[in-house]
Amino acid sequence: MSTAVLSKRYLRFLPDDQEEDCELIRSKPYDEKENPDGFISLETSENHLCDDLILSKFVDSKIHAMQPWMLQYCNPRGIDKLRDAVARHLSCQAKSRQPVRADDITIFNGAESVITSLMQVICDPEDGFLVPSPCYGGGMLGITNSLIRIPQVKPILVHLESRVNFEAGETRPFQLTVPRLEAAYKKAVEQGVKVKGIFLINPNNPTGEIYDCQLLKECLDFANRNSLHVVIDEIYMGTIFHPNVNFTSVLNLDHIPDPQRTHLIWGISKDFGMAGFRVGVLHTLNQSIHKGLEYLAYFHNISASTQNMLAEFLSDADWVKNVFFPANHQRLRESHQCMSEGLTELGIPHLQRSSGLYIWADFRLYLSAPTKEAEVKLHRQLLKAGIGIRTGEEFSCQEPGWFRIIFAHPVPILKIALKRIASVVNERRKEICGGELEMGECFGVAETSGSCQTDTTTSGEKVEDLMATLHHQLKSTDWLKENTADIWVKENPELYKEYKDAADKSKE
């Protein structure tokens, strides 16, 4: 492709090789009858489990009825009928403390349009925004690209780690804490960056982490102390599929320190599996922001007929609550269980979470080296086997070897996908072990191991599995080499002296 006629602005965002891989996957998709050897895409966060339920609602002729007003321009922030319907839905789904008002809602053609436009309204070029990572990404999309591409806002990545820092009060991998936000904020300010806000995704994409009420309050308090905006993307709020797991929306909090700087993003692509409708929602009490968005709205409008269809769809609140969500959650549980158990059998650790459409999986053991290049190489091997999943690098993950796998597909397709993943993993195992050994013989782990962490409200992980996973992780890292007794003594001389004195006393 000749780039001579293209602007420098565009060339900064020229599609990379991974985006070309996506095109390849889309061009030759798997089909049981027509193309059984085609690509199975577990890359794009789409829900393929409830098409029948959604389509059944659109048989109603009332939803499709065209009216004269739909032929003309309409409210650039979204037609009143749809904003009313969304307000009622969010009041129910988010369990808001106060009824959500239609006047506090603006609707654009997709959540990314909302993010891009919001950043143009609240930030100047070169301002910074704190973004915990790993964070939603993938090809040309994602939070960081939404900040950079048009608004020219600097993403300040708050890197979270798989290694749990118990001394800092962490209890699980990739845990967000306010001290991490504070450290990133302080460093950015020292570098001369004007930090304008924090971007949170709850439930998180790609980890599936659900931020509890206490953490949300702490983040809001931190933002208030530093006069920062807080943008909370809750587009996965309706995907929490385990009945014993609780979710707290920012709309449900009893107190918000700075309501004028607190903004919620939502959409229908994840909760309802209707990504093709291209509907993104912003809720904010700040009417000046809505005015600013209205100025940009003509670039991001949705057709009047689509808005009317969605308004009619959401108006059946009883069906949404008592038919769609129970069925959707049941199907998500079944598909998640299939993928999770399959990964465990393959010896692939992964986070056990109860939200989202994806699993955050740890393939580090199967990398040829702990590098981004090795991660890309493994990704290529999976593509060659007919499987597309997203690399950790696309989510700004600092640790090569993590991948996001979409599980919101029918179980029969997931079983085929797992067989293809197994072919790659087994090949890598042979290369590492140099022979035809069983996984347990090669790595010293039980074949049933695999789950890194679970939600605190989710039971089912055995002590044996946890110990096997720990053994697995120790064998796949340099931790033992980097943490010898001699090194510990050098790093902790005072503690060593106390231990030695106590030991000497015990001998007396």
CSV table of N, CA and C in Angstrom, one decimal, residues 402-467:
chain,number,residue,atom,x,y,z
A,402,TRP,N,0.6,-13.3,28.7
A,402,TRP,CA,-0.8,-13.3,29.0
A,402,TRP,C,-1.6,-13.1,27.8
A,403,PHE,N,-2.7,-13.8,27.6
A,403,PHE,CA,-3.6,-13.7,26.5
A,403,PHE,C,-5.1,-13.6,27.0
A,404,ARG,N,-5.9,-12.8,26.2
A,404,ARG,CA,-7.3,-12.8,26.5
A,404,ARG,C,-8.1,-13.7,25.5
A,405,ILE,N,-8.9,-14.6,26.1
A,405,ILE,CA,-9.7,-15.6,25.3
A,405,ILE,C,-11.1,-15.3,25.5
A,406,ILE,N,-11.9,-15.1,24.4
A,406,ILE,CA,-13.3,-14.9,24.5
A,406,ILE,C,-14.0,-16.3,24.6
A,407,PHE,N,-14.8,-16.4,25.6
A,407,PHE,CA,-15.5,-17.7,25.8
A,407,PHE,C,-17.0,-17.7,25.4
A,408,ALA,N,-17.5,-16.5,25.0
A,408,ALA,CA,-19.0,-16.3,24.8
A,408,ALA,C,-19.4,-16.9,23.5
A,409,HIS,N,-19.1,-18.2,23.3
A,409,HIS,CA,-19.5,-19.0,22.1
A,409,HIS,C,-20.1,-20.3,22.5
A,410,PRO,N,-20.9,-20.9,21.6
A,410,PRO,CA,-21.5,-22.2,22.0
A,410,PRO,C,-20.4,-23.2,22.4
A,411,VAL,N,-20.7,-24.1,23.3
A,411,VAL,CA,-19.8,-25.0,23.8
A,411,VAL,C,-19.1,-25.9,22.8
A,412,PRO,N,-19.9,-26.4,21.7
A,412,PRO,CA,-19.2,-27.2,20.7
A,412,PRO,C,-18.1,-26.5,20.0
A,413,ILE,N,-18.2,-25.2,19.8
A,413,ILE,CA,-17.2,-24.4,19.1
A,413,ILE,C,-16.0,-24.3,20.1
A,414,LEU,N,-16.3,-24.1,21.3
A,414,LEU,CA,-15.2,-24.0,22.3
A,414,LEU,C,-14.4,-25.2,22.4
A,415,LYS,N,-15.0,-26.4,22.3
A,415,LYS,CA,-14.3,-27.7,22.4
A,415,LYS,C,-13.4,-27.8,21.2
A,416,ILE,N,-13.8,-27.4,20.0
A,416,ILE,CA,-12.9,-27.5,18.9
A,416,ILE,C,-11.8,-26.5,19.1
A,417,ALA,N,-12.1,-25.3,19.6
A,417,ALA,CA,-11.0,-24.3,19.9
A,417,ALA,C,-10.0,-24.9,20.8
A,418,LEU,N,-10.4,-25.5,21.9
A,418,LEU,CA,-9.5,-26.1,22.9
A,418,LEU,C,-8.6,-27.2,22.3
A,419,LYS,N,-9.2,-28.0,21.4
A,419,LYS,CA,-8.3,-29.0,20.7
A,419,LYS,C,-7.2,-28.3,19.9
A,420,ARG,N,-7.5,-27.2,19.3
A,420,ARG,CA,-6.5,-26.5,18.5
A,420,ARG,C,-5.5,-25.8,19.4
A,421,ILE,N,-6.0,-25.3,20.5
A,421,ILE,CA,-5.0,-24.7,21.5
A,421,ILE,C,-4.1,-25.8,22.0
A,422,ALA,N,-4.7,-27.0,22.3
A,422,ALA,CA,-3.9,-28.1,22.8
A,422,ALA,C,-2.8,-28.6,21.8
A,423,SER,N,-3.1,-28.5,20.5
A,423,SER,CA,-2.1,-28.9,19.6
A,423,SER,C,-0.9,-28.0,19.6
A,424,VAL,N,-1.1,-26.7,19.9
A,424,VAL,CA,0.0,-25.8,20.0
A,424,VAL,C,0.7,-26.0,21.3
A,425,VAL,N,0.0,-26.1,22.4
A,425,VAL,CA,0.6,-26.2,23.7
A,425,VAL,C,1.4,-27.5,23.8
A,426,ASN,N,0.9,-28.6,23.2
A,426,ASN,CA,1.6,-29.9,23.3
A,426,ASN,C,2.9,-29.8,22.5
A,427,GLU,N,2.8,-29.1,21.3
A,427,GLU,CA,4.0,-28.9,20.5
A,427,GLU,C,5.1,-28.1,21.3
A,428,ARG,N,4.6,-27.1,22.0
A,428,ARG,CA,5.6,-26.3,22.7
A,428,ARG,C,6.1,-27.1,23.9
A,429,ARG,N,5.3,-28.0,24.5
A,429,ARG,CA,5.7,-28.8,25.6
A,429,ARG,C,6.8,-29.7,25.2
A,430,LYS,N,6.7,-30.3,24.0
A,430,LYS,CA,7.7,-31.2,23.5
A,430,LYS,C,9.0,-30.5,23.2
A,431,GLU,N,8.9,-29.3,22.7
A,431,GLU,CA,10.1,-28.5,22.4
A,431,GLU,C,10.8,-28.1,23.7
A,432,ILE,N,10.0,-27.8,24.8
A,432,ILE,CA,10.6,-27.4,26.0
A,432,ILE,C,11.2,-28.7,26.7
A,433,CYS,N,10.5,-29.8,26.7
A,433,CYS,CA,10.9,-31.0,27.5
A,433,CYS,C,11.8,-31.9,26.7
A,434,GLY,N,11.8,-31.7,25.4
A,434,GLY,CA,12.6,-32.5,24.5
A,434,GLY,C,12.2,-34.0,24.4
A,435,GLY,N,10.9,-34.2,24.6
A,435,GLY,CA,10.4,-35.6,24.5
A,435,GLY,C,8.9,-35.7,24.6
A,436,GLU,N,8.5,-37.0,24.6
A,436,GLU,CA,7.0,-37.2,24.6
A,436,GLU,C,6.5,-37.4,26.0
A,437,LEU,N,6.9,-36.6,26.9
A,437,LEU,CA,6.5,-36.7,28.3
A,437,LEU,C,5.1,-36.2,28.6
A,438,GLU,N,4.4,-36.8,29.6
A,438,GLU,CA,3.2,-36.2,30.0
A,438,GLU,C,3.5,-34.9,30.7
A,439,MET,N,2.5,-34.0,30.8
A,439,MET,CA,2.7,-32.7,31.4
A,439,MET,C,3.2,-32.8,32.8
A,440,GLY,N,2.6,-33.7,33.6
A,440,GLY,CA,3.0,-33.8,35.0
A,440,GLY,C,4.4,-34.2,35.1
A,441,GLU,N,4.9,-35.1,34.2
A,441,GLU,CA,6.3,-35.6,34.3
A,441,GLU,C,7.2,-34.5,33.9
A,442,CYS,N,6.8,-33.7,32.9
A,442,CYS,CA,7.7,-32.6,32.4
A,442,CYS,C,7.8,-31.4,33.3
A,443,PHE,N,6.7,-31.0,33.8
A,443,PHE,CA,6.7,-29.7,34.6
A,443,PHE,C,6.5,-30.0,36.1
A,444,GLY,N,6.2,-31.2,36.5
A,444,GLY,CA,6.0,-31.4,37.9
A,444,GLY,C,4.7,-30.8,38.5
A,445,VAL,N,3.7,-30.8,37.6
A,445,VAL,CA,2.4,-30.2,38.1
A,445,VAL,C,1.3,-31.2,37.8
A,446,ALA,N,0.3,-31.1,38.6
A,446,ALA,CA,-0.9,-32.0,38.4
A,446,ALA,C,-1.6,-31.6,37.1
A,447,GLU,N,-2.2,-32.5,36.4
A,447,GLU,CA,-2.9,-32.2,35.2
A,447,GLU,C,-4.2,-31.4,35.4
A,448,THR,N,-4.6,-31.4,36.7
A,448,THR,CA,-5.9,-30.7,37.0
A,448,THR,C,-5.6,-29.2,37.4
A,449,SER,N,-4.3,-28.8,37.4
A,449,SER,CA,-4.0,-27.5,37.9
A,449,SER,C,-4.4,-26.5,36.8
A,450,GLY,N,-4.4,-25.2,37.2
A,450,GLY,CA,-4.6,-24.2,36.2
A,450,GLY,C,-5.2,-22.9,36.7
A,451,SER,N,-6.0,-22.9,37.7
A,451,SER,CA,-6.7,-21.6,38.0
A,451,SER,C,-5.9,-20.8,39.0
A,452,CYS,N,-5.5,-19.6,38.5
A,452,CYS,CA,-4.7,-18.7,39.3
A,452,CYS,C,-5.4,-18.2,40.6
A,453,GLN,N,-6.5,-17.6,40.4
A,453,GLN,CA,-7.3,-17.0,41.5
A,453,GLN,C,-8.8,-17.1,41.3
A,454,THR,N,-9.5,-17.1,42.3
A,454,THR,CA,-11.0,-17.1,42.2
A,454,THR,C,-11.6,-15.9,42.8
A,455,ASP,N,-12.8,-15.5,42.4
A,455,ASP,CA,-13.5,-14.5,43.2
A,455,ASP,C,-13.7,-15.0,44.6
A,456,THR,N,-13.7,-14.1,45.5
A,456,THR,CA,-13.8,-14.5,46.9
A,456,THR,C,-15.1,-15.1,47.2
A,457,THR,N,-16.1,-14.9,46.4
A,457,THR,CA,-17.4,-15.5,46.6
A,457,THR,C,-17.6,-16.8,45.8
A,458,THR,N,-16.6,-17.2,45.1
A,458,THR,CA,-16.8,-18.4,44.3
A,458,THR,C,-16.0,-19.5,44.9
A,459,SER,N,-16.6,-20.7,45.2
A,459,SER,CA,-16.0,-21.8,45.8
A,459,SER,C,-15.6,-22.8,44.7
A,460,GLY,N,-14.8,-23.8,45.1
A,460,GLY,CA,-14.6,-24.9,44.2
A,460,GLY,C,-13.1,-25.2,43.9
A,461,GLU,N,-12.2,-24.3,44.3
A,461,GLU,CA,-10.8,-24.5,44.1
A,461,GLU,C,-10.2,-25.3,45.2
A,462,LYS,N,-9.5,-26.4,44.9
A,462,LYS,CA,-9.0,-27.3,46.0
A,462,LYS,C,-7.6,-26.8,46.4
A,463,VAL,N,-7.2,-27.2,47.6
A,463,VAL,CA,-5.8,-26.8,48.0
A,463,VAL,C,-4.8,-27.5,47.1
A,464,GLU,N,-5.1,-28.7,46.7
A,464,GLU,CA,-4.1,-29.4,45.8
A,464,GLU,C,-3.9,-28.6,44.5
A,465,ASP,N,-5.0,-28.0,44.0
A,465,ASP,CA,-4.9,-27.2,42.7
A,465,ASP,C,-4.1,-26.0,43.0
A,466,LEU,N,-4.3,-25.3,44.1
A,466,LEU,CA,-3.5,-24.1,44.4
A,466,LEU,C,-2.0,-24.4,44.5
A,467,MET,N,-1.7,-25.5,45.2
A,467,MET,CA,-0.3,-25.9,45.4
A,467,MET,C,0.3,-26.3,44.1
